Amino acid sequence: MNHWAVLAPADFLAEAEAEQRARGLVPVFQAENFFVFAGPPVDFAWAAVRWLEVEKLEIQSISEGARQLKGKAKKWVFLSVGHHRRGSLILEGLRAWKPAPLEFPSAFSLENVGAFALESPNALWWSRKFDRPHPLGEMPFREDKSAPSRAYLKLWEALTLLGPELCPGPGTRCLDLGASPGGWTWGLARLGASVLSVDRAPLAPEVASLPGVEFRKGDAFQVLPDAAIDWVFSDLICYPEKLLEYVKFWLKEQPKTRFVCTLKFQGAADPALVQEFAKLGWVGHLCWNKHELTWIAVGAPGSATFPGMEGS
C-alpha cells in the first residue's frame, strides 16, 4: 500500500490535528508532529513538509538499518520523533546531508537525498521525495541585511517553491498590499519588477527610492482589479474572510492575475475557511510563517500545480 507523511510545524500541532480531523484523515502512525497516512498524498495546509512516497522498513539492528538505507539514497536526514539515540547511530553509518544556505533566486533539488524516522527500535519510515527544499521543512536562506525587515524571507520562500521560471521580474507589474515598511516591495524590486505599494503607513525611505517602486497611501482593499497588474502580493494583517472576499472579486474580474498572500489568524484557524482558499490555489505553512498560512495562485482558479508542489 502507498503511504505519505506530514511533518507539521512544531508550534502548530493543534492546527494540524484539527485539519486532519476536519478532512477525515486517520494516520497509520503518529509520533509528536509526524503523521503517516495510507493512500496517495493529498494537499495539507498545516504541513512544514510532506513526504510524498513513504515506505516502512523493518530492521534488526543499527548496522542493518544503515546498510539497507545506504542503497536507497546517497545522503540522509534523520527526523527525531522518538528513539533518538538509535536513529542518530543509524545516521552515523550513513552520509549525512548538510545543505548550504539557499541563494535566492534559485531552483531547488533534493536529488538522492533521503530522510527517515523511527517508529520503534526495529522499524522505520523513509522517503526520498518531498515537496519542500528540505526533508524537515527548513528553508535556510543566505540573508540580505539591507532589507528593511525580515518579512522578505516569506516572499523568498514562496517564490522559491514556485521556481525561477514563474517568479516576477522585469516587465511584470506587481501590487503589494499593506506593504509598509516594504520588505516584500524590496524583494520584488530587487527582481526587477515594477511595484505599486499600498499602505496607510509609508515605506522605508530606502525602499521608496528603489527604481520601479510607486507608493500609494490608503486602504489596500480599495485598489480595484486592473488588467495592468500581473501579480498581487499581500502580507497584510486582516481577517482571512475579508481577504477571501477581495481575491474572489479580483479573480472574477481579472482571472489571469497571480497571487501570493498571507492568511493571518487571530485565533484558531478554521479548516473550512482554509479549504475555501485551497479551492482557488495552494495553501501551506512556510518555514518563515508564524500563526499564518500562505496562499498561492498562479493559474486559473483552483490551479495548484507548479514546480516544487508535486504529489497533489
PDB file of C-alpha atoms in Angstrom:
ATOM      1  CA  MET A   1       0.000   0.000   0.000  1.00  0.00           C
ATOM      2  CA  ASN A   2       1.162   3.549  -0.755  1.00  0.00           C
ATOM      3  CA  HIS A   3       1.959   5.854   2.156  1.00  0.00           C
ATOM      4  CA  TRP A   4       2.731   9.535   2.549  1.00  0.00           C
ATOM      5  CA  ALA A   5       3.565  11.666   5.566  1.00  0.00           C
ATOM      6  CA  VAL A   6       3.156  15.122   7.053  1.00  0.00           C
ATOM      7  CA  LEU A   7       5.647  16.824   9.323  1.00  0.00           C
ATOM      8  CA  ALA A   8       3.579  19.550  10.977  1.00  0.00           C
ATOM      9  CA  PRO A   9       5.183  22.774  12.266  1.00  0.00           C
ATOM     10  CA  ALA A  10       6.161  22.002  15.848  1.00  0.00           C
ATOM     11  CA  ASP A  11       4.401  25.079  17.230  1.00  0.00           C
ATOM     12  CA  PHE A  12       1.158  24.384  15.367  1.00  0.00           C
ATOM     13  CA  LEU A  13       0.430  20.730  16.067  1.00  0.00           C
ATOM     14  CA  ALA A  14      -3.100  21.596  17.242  1.00  0.00           C
ATOM     15  CA  GLU A  15      -3.881  23.235  13.888  1.00  0.00           C
ATOM     16  CA  ALA A  16      -2.547  20.200  12.005  1.00  0.00           C
ATOM     17  CA  GLU A  17      -4.622  17.825  14.114  1.00  0.00           C
ATOM     18  CA  ALA A  18      -7.740  19.961  13.591  1.00  0.00           C
ATOM     19  CA  GLU A  19      -7.188  19.885   9.823  1.00  0.00           C
ATOM     20  CA  GLN A  20      -6.652  16.140   9.954  1.00  0.00           C
ATOM     21  CA  ARG A  21      -9.952  15.609  11.795  1.00  0.00           C
ATOM     22  CA  ALA A  22     -11.874  18.015   9.544  1.00  0.00           C
ATOM     23  CA  ARG A  23     -10.717  16.149   6.448  1.00  0.00           C
ATOM     24  CA  GLY A  24     -11.283  12.677   7.843  1.00  0.00           C
ATOM     25  CA  LEU A  25      -7.620  11.684   7.638  1.00  0.00           C
ATOM     26  CA  VAL A  26      -6.581   8.934  10.047  1.00  0.00           C
ATOM     27  CA  PRO A  27      -2.844   8.315  10.446  1.00  0.00           C
ATOM     28  CA  VAL A  28      -1.472   4.795  10.496  1.00  0.00           C
ATOM     29  CA  PHE A  29       1.349   6.160  12.650  1.00  0.00           C
ATOM     30  CA  GLN A  30       1.898   9.356  14.639  1.00  0.00           C
ATOM     31  CA  ALA A  31       4.814  10.438  16.810  1.00  0.00           C
ATOM     32  CA  GLU A  32       4.862  14.037  18.028  1.00  0.00           C
ATOM     33  CA  ASN A  33       4.242  16.204  14.941  1.00  0.00           C
ATOM     34  CA  PHE A  34       4.924  13.482  12.349  1.00  0.00           C
ATOM     35  CA  PHE A  35       1.940  11.711  10.739  1.00  0.00           C
ATOM     36  CA  VAL A  36       1.994   8.818   8.273  1.00  0.00           C
ATOM     37  CA  PHE A  37      -1.113   8.196   6.154  1.00  0.00           C
ATOM     38  CA  ALA A  38      -2.094   5.374   3.820  1.00  0.00           C
ATOM     39  CA  GLY A  39      -3.036   6.092   0.204  1.00  0.00           C
ATOM     40  CA  PRO A  40      -1.934   8.728  -2.322  1.00  0.00           C
ATOM     41  CA  PRO A  41      -0.800  12.111  -0.935  1.00  0.00           C
ATOM     42  CA  VAL A  42      -3.245  14.994  -0.682  1.00  0.00           C
ATOM     43  CA  ASP A  43      -2.720  18.691  -0.052  1.00  0.00           C
ATOM     44  CA  PHE A  44      -2.323  19.514   3.634  1.00  0.00           C
ATOM     45  CA  ALA A  45      -2.113  23.149   4.717  1.00  0.00           C
ATOM     46  CA  TRP A  46      -0.522  22.823   8.162  1.00  0.00           C
ATOM     47  CA  ALA A  47       2.491  20.867   6.903  1.00  0.00           C
ATOM     48  CA  ALA A  48       6.068  22.015   7.239  1.00  0.00           C
ATOM     49  CA  VAL A  49       6.766  19.419   4.554  1.00  0.00           C
ATOM     50  CA  ARG A  50       5.085  16.404   3.009  1.00  0.00           C
ATOM     51  CA  TRP A  51       6.949  13.184   2.356  1.00  0.00           C
ATOM     52  CA  LEU A  52       5.236  12.071  -0.836  1.00  0.00           C
ATOM     53  CA  GLU A  53       6.368   8.447  -1.150  1.00  0.00           C
ATOM     54  CA  VAL A  54       6.946   6.728   2.184  1.00  0.00           C
ATOM     55  CA  GLU A  55       7.958   3.146   2.845  1.00  0.00           C
ATOM     56  CA  LYS A  56       8.279   1.154   6.047  1.00  0.00           C
ATOM     57  CA  LEU A  57      11.463  -0.767   6.714  1.00  0.00           C
ATOM     58  CA  GLU A  58      11.859  -3.499   9.333  1.00  0.00           C
ATOM     59  CA  ILE A  59      15.373  -3.750  10.820  1.00  0.00           C
ATOM     60  CA  GLN A  60      17.002  -5.973  13.398  1.00  0.00           C
ATOM     61  CA  SER A  61      19.990  -3.808  14.275  1.00  0.00           C
ATOM     62  CA  ILE A  62      21.563  -0.380  13.853  1.00  0.00           C
ATOM     63  CA  SER A  63      24.058  -1.692  11.302  1.00  0.00           C
ATOM     64  CA  GLU A  64      21.319  -3.380   9.292  1.00  0.00           C
ATOM     65  CA  GLY A  65      19.298  -0.151   9.243  1.00  0.00           C
ATOM     66  CA  ALA A  66      22.264   1.829   7.938  1.00  0.00           C
ATOM     67  CA  ARG A  67      23.112  -0.851   5.395  1.00  0.00           C
ATOM     68  CA  GLN A  68      19.596  -1.015   3.961  1.00  0.00           C
ATOM     69  CA  LEU A  69      19.178   2.749   3.790  1.00  0.00           C
ATOM     70  CA  LYS A  70      22.594   3.272   2.199  1.00  0.00           C
ATOM     71  CA  GLY A  71      21.403   1.639  -1.001  1.00  0.00           C
ATOM     72  CA  LYS A  72      18.318   3.839  -1.269  1.00  0.00           C
ATOM     73  CA  ALA A  73      19.875   7.352  -1.295  1.00  0.00           C
ATOM     74  CA  LYS A  74      23.329   8.935  -1.196  1.00  0.00           C
ATOM     75  CA  LYS A  75      22.691  11.375   1.679  1.00  0.00           C
ATOM     76  CA  TRP A  76      20.356  11.217   4.652  1.00  0.00           C
ATOM     77  CA  VAL A  77      18.487  13.279   7.224  1.00  0.00           C
ATOM     78  CA  PHE A  78      17.170  11.805  10.477  1.00  0.00           C
ATOM     79  CA  LEU A  79      13.831  13.087  11.774  1.00  0.00           C
ATOM     80  CA  SER A  80      13.930  12.565  15.519  1.00  0.00           C
ATOM     81  CA  VAL A  81      10.401  11.936  16.791  1.00  0.00           C
ATOM     82  CA  GLY A  82      11.413   9.052  19.034  1.00  0.00           C
ATOM     83  CA  HIS A  83      14.279   6.616  19.638  1.00  0.00           C
ATOM     84  CA  HIS A  84      16.723   9.491  19.159  1.00  0.00           C
ATOM     85  CA  ARG A  85      19.901   7.661  20.168  1.00  0.00           C
ATOM     86  CA  ARG A  86      19.236   4.687  17.899  1.00  0.00           C
ATOM     87  CA  GLY A  87      18.336   6.918  14.953  1.00  0.00           C
ATOM     88  CA  SER A  88      21.474   9.012  15.472  1.00  0.00           C
ATOM     89  CA  LEU A  89      23.614   5.871  15.435  1.00  0.00           C
ATOM     90  CA  ILE A  90      21.969   4.735  12.190  1.00  0.00           C
ATOM     91  CA  LEU A  91      22.716   8.148  10.684  1.00  0.00           C
ATOM     92  CA  GLU A  92      26.366   7.794  11.726  1.00  0.00           C
ATOM     93  CA  GLY A  93      26.525   4.795   9.398  1.00  0.00           C
ATOM     94  CA  LEU A  94      25.247   6.925   6.516  1.00  0.00           C
ATOM     95  CA  ARG A  95      26.368  10.053   4.738  1.00  0.00           C
ATOM     96  CA  ALA A  96      24.535  12.904   6.479  1.00  0.00           C
ATOM     97  CA  TRP A  97      23.128  15.690   4.281  1.00  0.00           C
ATOM     98  CA  LYS A  98      24.316  19.147   5.358  1.00  0.00           C
ATOM     99  CA  PRO A  99      22.930  21.736   2.928  1.00  0.00           C
ATOM    100  CA  ALA A 100      24.445  25.168   2.496  1.00  0.00           C
ATOM    101  CA  PRO A 101      22.159  28.219   2.890  1.00  0.00           C
ATOM    102  CA  LEU A 102      19.989  28.755  -0.177  1.00  0.00           C
ATOM    103  CA  GLU A 103      20.837  31.575  -2.536  1.00  0.00           C
ATOM    104  CA  PHE A 104      17.833  33.488  -3.853  1.00  0.00           C
ATOM    105  CA  PRO A 105      16.613  33.224  -6.545  1.00  0.00           C
ATOM    106  CA  SER A 106      17.456  29.649  -7.384  1.00  0.00           C
ATOM    107  CA  ALA A 107      15.796  26.351  -8.154  1.00  0.00           C
ATOM    108  CA  PHE A 108      15.892  23.620  -5.555  1.00  0.00           C
ATOM    109  CA  SER A 109      16.647  19.952  -5.995  1.00  0.00           C
ATOM    110  CA  LEU A 110      16.740  17.123  -3.488  1.00  0.00           C
ATOM    111  CA  GLU A 111      18.091  14.518  -5.857  1.00  0.00           C
ATOM    112  CA  ASN A 112      19.357  11.461  -3.999  1.00  0.00           C
ATOM    113  CA  VAL A 113      18.573  12.829  -0.520  1.00  0.00           C
ATOM    114  CA  GLY A 114      16.538  10.659   1.821  1.00  0.00           C
ATOM    115  CA  ALA A 115      15.009  11.056   5.273  1.00  0.00           C
ATOM    116  CA  PHE A 116      13.923   8.561   7.896  1.00  0.00           C
ATOM    117  CA  ALA A 117      12.109   8.448  11.233  1.00  0.00           C
ATOM    118  CA  LEU A 118      11.934   5.543  13.662  1.00  0.00           C
ATOM    119  CA  GLU A 119       8.577   4.059  14.604  1.00  0.00           C
ATOM    120  CA  SER A 120      10.192   1.624  17.010  1.00  0.00           C
ATOM    121  CA  PRO A 121      13.707   0.280  17.616  1.00  0.00           C
ATOM    122  CA  ASN A 122      13.099  -2.239  14.828  1.00  0.00           C
ATOM    123  CA  ALA A 123      11.002  -0.287  12.320  1.00  0.00           C
ATOM    124  CA  LEU A 124      11.429   2.985  10.451  1.00  0.00           C
ATOM    125  CA  TRP A 125       9.665   5.079   7.815  1.00  0.00           C
ATOM    126  CA  TRP A 126      11.724   6.553   4.997  1.00  0.00           C
ATOM    127  CA  SER A 127      11.309   8.629   1.840  1.00  0.00           C
ATOM    128  CA  ARG A 128      13.319  10.422  -0.806  1.00  0.00           C
ATOM    129  CA  LYS A 129      10.565  12.507  -2.352  1.00  0.00           C
ATOM    130  CA  PHE A 130       9.465  15.750  -0.686  1.00  0.00           C
ATOM    131  CA  ASP A 131       7.508  18.887  -1.590  1.00  0.00           C
ATOM    132  CA  ARG A 132       9.947  21.324   0.043  1.00  0.00           C
ATOM    133  CA  PRO A 133      13.679  22.038  -0.389  1.00  0.00           C
ATOM    134  CA  HIS A 134      14.427  20.289   2.923  1.00  0.00           C
ATOM    135  CA  PRO A 135      13.015  16.989   4.284  1.00  0.00           C
ATOM    136  CA  LEU A 136      12.406  18.686   7.652  1.00  0.00           C
ATOM    137  CA  GLY A 137      10.691  21.719   6.132  1.00  0.00           C
ATOM    138  CA  GLU A 138      13.558  24.089   6.813  1.00  0.00           C
ATOM    139  CA  MET A 139      14.397  26.977   4.464  1.00  0.00           C
ATOM    140  CA  PRO A 140      17.760  28.475   5.478  1.00  0.00           C
ATOM    141  CA  PHE A 141      18.465  31.389   3.148  1.00  0.00           C
ATOM    142  CA  ARG A 142      21.646  33.385   2.914  1.00  0.00           C
ATOM    143  CA  GLU A 143      20.019  36.537   4.270  1.00  0.00           C
ATOM    144  CA  ASP A 144      20.403  40.079   2.957  1.00  0.00           C
ATOM    145  CA  LYS A 145      20.950  42.569   5.766  1.00  0.00           C
ATOM    146  CA  SER A 146      19.975  45.516   3.533  1.00  0.00           C
ATOM    147  CA  ALA A 147      16.275  44.525   3.665  1.00  0.00           C
ATOM    148  CA  PRO A 148      14.003  46.795   5.751  1.00  0.00           C
ATOM    149  CA  SER A 149      12.556  43.802   7.653  1.00  0.00           C
ATOM    150  CA  ARG A 150      12.824  40.009   7.691  1.00  0.00           C
ATOM    151  CA  ALA A 151       9.334  39.660   6.180  1.00  0.00           C
ATOM    152  CA  TYR A 152      11.007  39.278   2.789  1.00  0.00           C
ATOM    153  CA  LEU A 153      12.032  35.731   3.791  1.00  0.00           C
ATOM    154  CA  LYS A 154       8.397  34.593   3.454  1.00  0.00           C
ATOM    155  CA  LEU A 155       8.317  36.057  -0.045  1.00  0.00           C
ATOM    156  CA  TRP A 156      11.610  34.410  -0.971  1.00  0.00           C
ATOM    157  CA  GLU A 157      10.349  31.061   0.281  1.00  0.00           C
ATOM    158  CA  ALA A 158       7.075  31.268  -1.666  1.00  0.00           C
ATOM    159  CA  LEU A 159       8.885  32.252  -4.861  1.00  0.00           C
ATOM    160  CA  THR A 160      11.479  29.505  -4.393  1.00  0.00           C
ATOM    161  CA  LEU A 161       8.668  26.953  -4.260  1.00  0.00           C
ATOM    162  CA  LEU A 162       7.225  28.434  -7.440  1.00  0.00           C
ATOM    163  CA  GLY A 163      10.569  28.167  -9.210  1.00  0.00           C
ATOM    164  CA  PRO A 164      12.583  30.803 -11.114  1.00  0.00           C
ATOM    165  CA  GLU A 165      10.524  30.412 -14.287  1.00  0.00           C
ATOM    166  CA  LEU A 166       7.393  31.683 -12.515  1.00  0.00           C
ATOM    167  CA  CYS A 167       8.998  34.481 -10.482  1.00  0.00           C
ATOM    168  CA  PRO A 168       8.049  38.079 -11.305  1.00  0.00           C
ATOM    169  CA  GLY A 169      10.819  40.029 -12.967  1.00  0.00           C
ATOM    170  CA  PRO A 170      11.498  42.812 -15.479  1.00  0.00           C
ATOM    171  CA  GLY A 171       8.358  43.711 -17.410  1.00  0.00           C
ATOM    172  CA  THR A 172       5.948  42.498 -14.717  1.00  0.00           C
ATOM    173  CA  ARG A 173       3.732  44.788 -12.662  1.00  0.00           C
ATOM    174  CA  CYS A 174       3.108  43.870  -9.013  1.00  0.00           C
ATOM    175  CA  LEU A 175       0.687  45.155  -6.401  1.00  0.00           C
ATOM    176  CA  ASP A 176       1.883  44.906  -2.797  1.00  0.00           C
ATOM    177  CA  LEU A 177      -0.989  45.301  -0.323  1.00  0.00           C
ATOM    178  CA  GLY A 178      -0.174  46.519   3.182  1.00  0.00           C
ATOM    179  CA  ALA A 179       3.417  46.992   2.079  1.00  0.00           C
ATOM    180  CA  SER A 180       4.942  49.080   4.910  1.00  0.00           C
ATOM    181  CA  PRO A 181       7.780  49.077   5.841  1.00  0.00           C
ATOM    182  CA  GLY A 182       8.462  47.420   2.498  1.00  0.00           C
ATOM    183  CA  GLY A 183      10.087  44.004   2.895  1.00  0.00           C
ATOM    184  CA  TRP A 184       8.091  42.411   0.080  1.00  0.00           C
ATOM    185  CA  THR A 185       8.294  45.520  -2.128  1.00  0.00           C
ATOM    186  CA  TRP A 186      12.058  45.488  -1.608  1.00  0.00           C
ATOM    187  CA  GLY A 187      12.255  41.832  -2.640  1.00  0.00           C
ATOM    188  CA  LEU A 188      10.127  42.321  -5.753  1.00  0.00           C
ATOM    189  CA  ALA A 189      12.024  45.436  -6.826  1.00  0.00           C
ATOM    190  CA  ARG A 190      15.292  43.558  -6.457  1.00  0.00           C
ATOM    191  CA  LEU A 191      13.944  41.048  -9.002  1.00  0.00           C
ATOM    192  CA  GLY A 192      13.421  43.887 -11.489  1.00  0.00           C
ATOM    193  CA  ALA A 193       9.620  44.040 -11.225  1.00  0.00           C
ATOM    194  CA  SER A 194       7.625  47.270 -11.056  1.00  0.00           C
ATOM    195  CA  VAL A 195       5.741  47.534  -7.768  1.00  0.00           C
ATOM    196  CA  LEU A 196       2.705  49.558  -6.698  1.00  0.00           C
ATOM    197  CA  SER A 197       2.855  49.538  -2.900  1.00  0.00           C
ATOM    198  CA  VAL A 198      -0.248  50.449  -0.912  1.00  0.00           C
ATOM    199  CA  ASP A 199      -0.477  51.095   2.823  1.00  0.00           C
ATOM    200  CA  ARG A 200      -1.705  53.652   5.333  1.00  0.00           C
ATOM    201  CA  ALA A 201       1.873  53.913   6.633  1.00  0.00           C
ATOM    202  CA  PRO A 202       4.812  54.977   4.455  1.00  0.00           C
ATOM    203  CA  LEU A 203       7.522  52.741   3.068  1.00  0.00           C
ATOM    204  CA  ALA A 204      11.002  52.869   4.488  1.00  0.00           C
ATOM    205  CA  PRO A 205      12.831  55.643   2.557  1.00  0.00           C
ATOM    206  CA  GLU A 206      15.415  53.246   1.138  1.00  0.00           C
ATOM    207  CA  VAL A 207      12.592  51.125  -0.329  1.00  0.00           C
ATOM    208  CA  ALA A 208      10.508  54.036  -1.636  1.00  0.00           C
ATOM    209  CA  SER A 209      13.519  55.267  -3.597  1.00  0.00           C
ATOM    210  CA  LEU A 210      14.136  51.978  -5.402  1.00  0.00           C
ATOM    211  CA  PRO A 211      13.665  52.022  -9.210  1.00  0.00           C
ATOM    212  CA  GLY A 212      10.226  50.859 -10.275  1.00  0.00           C
ATOM    213  CA  VAL A 213       8.570  51.417  -6.872  1.00  0.00           C
ATOM    214  CA  GLU A 214       5.436  53.576  -6.641  1.00  0.00           C
ATOM    215  CA  PHE A 215       3.796  54.218  -3.253  1.00  0.00           C
ATOM    216  CA  ARG A 216       0.117  54.982  -2.723  1.00  0.00           C
ATOM    217  CA  LYS A 217      -1.164  55.895   0.739  1.00  0.00           C
ATOM    218  CA  GLY A 218      -4.565  54.464   1.629  1.00  0.00           C
ATOM    219  CA  ASP A 219      -6.685  51.376   2.251  1.00  0.00           C
ATOM    220  CA  ALA A 220      -5.203  48.391   0.433  1.00  0.00           C
ATOM    221  CA  PHE A 221      -8.619  46.882  -0.299  1.00  0.00           C
ATOM    222  CA  GLN A 222      -9.689  49.994  -2.180  1.00  0.00           C
ATOM    223  CA  VAL A 223      -7.350  49.071  -5.054  1.00  0.00           C
ATOM    224  CA  LEU A 224      -9.651  47.536  -7.668  1.00  0.00           C
ATOM    225  CA  PRO A 225      -8.830  44.835 -10.247  1.00  0.00           C
ATOM    226  CA  ASP A 226      -6.630  46.185 -13.017  1.00  0.00           C
ATOM    227  CA  ALA A 227      -5.535  44.341 -16.156  1.00  0.00           C
ATOM    228  CA  ALA A 228      -2.126  46.036 -15.911  1.00  0.00           C
ATOM    229  CA  ILE A 229      -1.371  44.135 -12.676  1.00  0.00           C
ATOM    230  CA  ASP A 230       0.294  40.757 -13.187  1.00  0.00           C
ATOM    231  CA  TRP A 231       0.774  39.821  -9.512  1.00  0.00           C
ATOM    232  CA  VAL A 232      -0.993  40.670  -6.250  1.00  0.00           C
ATOM    233  CA  PHE A 233       1.038  40.223  -3.067  1.00  0.00           C
ATOM    234  CA  SER A 234      -0.273  40.649   0.454  1.00  0.00           C
ATOM    235  CA  ASP A 235       1.323  40.259   3.868  1.00  0.00           C
ATOM    236  CA  LEU A 236      -1.442  42.466   5.239  1.00  0.00           C
ATOM    237  CA  ILE A 237      -2.802  41.997   8.762  1.00  0.00           C
ATOM    238  CA  CYS A 238      -6.506  41.428   8.155  1.00  0.00           C
ATOM    239  CA  TYR A 239      -9.208  38.848   8.710  1.00  0.00           C
ATOM    240  CA  PRO A 240      -8.805  35.968   6.218  1.00  0.00           C
ATOM    241  CA  GLU A 241     -12.537  36.197   5.455  1.00  0.00           C
ATOM    242  CA  LYS A 242     -12.044  39.740   4.180  1.00  0.00           C
ATOM    243  CA  LEU A 243      -9.049  38.723   2.092  1.00  0.00           C
ATOM    244  CA  LEU A 244     -11.031  35.822   0.603  1.00  0.00           C
ATOM    245  CA  GLU A 245     -13.849  38.153  -0.436  1.00  0.00           C
ATOM    246  CA  TYR A 246     -11.316  40.512  -2.024  1.00  0.00           C
ATOM    247  CA  VAL A 247      -9.388  37.879  -4.009  1.00  0.00           C
ATOM    248  CA  LYS A 248     -12.594  36.227  -5.234  1.00  0.00           C
ATOM    249  CA  PHE A 249     -13.730  39.586  -6.599  1.00  0.00           C
ATOM    250  CA  TRP A 250     -10.329  40.182  -8.195  1.00  0.00           C
ATOM    251  CA  LEU A 251     -10.221  36.701  -9.790  1.00  0.00           C
ATOM    252  CA  LYS A 252     -13.704  37.216 -11.198  1.00  0.00           C
ATOM    253  CA  GLU A 253     -12.616  40.443 -12.893  1.00  0.00           C
ATOM    254  CA  GLN A 254      -9.006  39.504 -13.739  1.00  0.00           C
ATOM    255  CA  PRO A 255      -8.660  35.678 -13.647  1.00  0.00           C
ATOM    256  CA  LYS A 256      -5.110  35.664 -15.059  1.00  0.00           C
ATOM    257  CA  THR A 257      -3.676  37.579 -12.105  1.00  0.00           C
ATOM    258  CA  ARG A 258      -1.239  35.647  -9.918  1.00  0.00           C
ATOM    259  CA  PHE A 259      -1.297  35.852  -6.114  1.00  0.00           C
ATOM    260  CA  VAL A 260       0.918  35.286  -3.097  1.00  0.00           C
ATOM    261  CA  CYS A 261      -0.929  36.189   0.113  1.00  0.00           C
ATOM    262  CA  THR A 262      -0.510  35.532   3.828  1.00  0.00           C
ATOM    263  CA  LEU A 263      -3.546  34.312   5.768  1.00  0.00           C
ATOM    264  CA  LYS A 264      -3.161  35.639   9.311  1.00  0.00           C
ATOM    265  CA  PHE A 265      -5.303  34.076  12.040  1.00  0.00           C
ATOM    266  CA  GLN A 266      -6.412  35.934  15.167  1.00  0.00           C
ATOM    267  CA  GLY A 267      -7.444  32.706  16.933  1.00  0.00           C
ATOM    268  CA  ALA A 268      -7.843  29.085  15.919  1.00  0.00           C
ATOM    269  CA  ALA A 269      -7.645  28.596  12.160  1.00  0.00           C
ATOM    270  CA  ASP A 270     -10.937  27.461  10.645  1.00  0.00           C
ATOM    271  CA  PRO A 271     -10.236  24.373   8.461  1.00  0.00           C
ATOM    272  CA  ALA A 272     -13.326  25.129   6.353  1.00  0.00           C
ATOM    273  CA  LEU A 273     -12.057  28.633   5.574  1.00  0.00           C
ATOM    274  CA  VAL A 274      -8.634  27.261   4.694  1.00  0.00           C
ATOM    275  CA  GLN A 275     -10.296  24.860   2.245  1.00  0.00           C
ATOM    276  CA  GLU A 276     -12.100  27.791   0.594  1.00  0.00           C
ATOM    277  CA  PHE A 277      -8.697  29.271  -0.230  1.00  0.00           C
ATOM    278  CA  ALA A 278      -7.453  25.834  -1.324  1.00  0.00           C
ATOM    279  CA  LYS A 279     -10.197  25.762  -3.976  1.00  0.00           C
ATOM    280  CA  LEU A 280      -8.535  28.815  -5.537  1.00  0.00           C
ATOM    281  CA  GLY A 281      -4.899  27.702  -5.380  1.00  0.00           C
ATOM    282  CA  TRP A 282      -2.361  26.214  -2.986  1.00  0.00           C
ATOM    283  CA  VAL A 283      -2.360  26.824   0.775  1.00  0.00           C
ATOM    284  CA  GLY A 284       0.517  25.851   3.038  1.00  0.00           C
ATOM    285  CA  HIS A 285       2.607  26.731   6.039  1.00  0.00           C
ATOM    286  CA  LEU A 286       6.008  28.108   5.125  1.00  0.00           C
ATOM    287  CA  CYS A 287       9.104  27.797   7.258  1.00  0.00           C
ATOM    288  CA  TRP A 288       9.048  31.576   7.796  1.00  0.00           C
ATOM    289  CA  ASN A 289       5.319  31.735   8.621  1.00  0.00           C
ATOM    290  CA  LYS A 290       4.149  32.166  12.194  1.00  0.00           C
ATOM    291  CA  HIS A 291       0.465  31.556  13.100  1.00  0.00           C
ATOM    292  CA  GLU A 292      -0.413  32.040   9.466  1.00  0.00           C
ATOM    293  CA  LEU A 293      -0.560  30.264   6.139  1.00  0.00           C
ATOM    294  CA  THR A 294       0.469  31.318   2.653  1.00  0.00           C
ATOM    295  CA  TRP A 295      -1.931  31.127  -0.288  1.00  0.00           C
ATOM    296  CA  ILE A 296      -0.502  30.958  -3.816  1.00  0.00           C
ATOM    297  CA  ALA A 297      -2.478  31.065  -7.073  1.00  0.00           C
ATOM    298  CA  VAL A 298      -0.594  31.089 -10.364  1.00  0.00           C
ATOM    299  CA  GLY A 299      -3.170  29.954 -12.913  1.00  0.00           C
ATOM    300  CA  ALA A 300      -6.877  29.583 -13.365  1.00  0.00           C
ATOM    301  CA  PRO A 301      -8.845  29.470 -10.087  1.00  0.00           C
ATOM    302  CA  GLY A 302      -8.414  26.072  -8.499  1.00  0.00           C
ATOM    303  CA  SER A 303      -4.993  25.506 -10.083  1.00  0.00           C
ATOM    304  CA  ALA A 304      -2.394  24.390  -7.562  1.00  0.00           C
ATOM    305  CA  THR A 305       0.191  22.725  -9.777  1.00  0.00           C
ATOM    306  CA  PHE A 306       3.596  24.328 -10.099  1.00  0.00           C
ATOM    307  CA  PRO A 307       7.258  23.368  -9.614  1.00  0.00           C
ATOM    308  CA  GLY A 308       8.093  22.235  -6.092  1.00  0.00           C
ATOM    309  CA  MET A 309       4.475  21.378  -5.237  1.00  0.00           C
ATOM    310  CA  GLU A 310       4.144  17.839  -6.566  1.00  0.00           C
ATOM    311  CA  GLY A 311       2.011  14.973  -5.457  1.00  0.00           C
ATOM    312  CA  SER A 312      -1.309  16.749  -5.008  1.00  0.00           C
TER     313      SER A 312
END
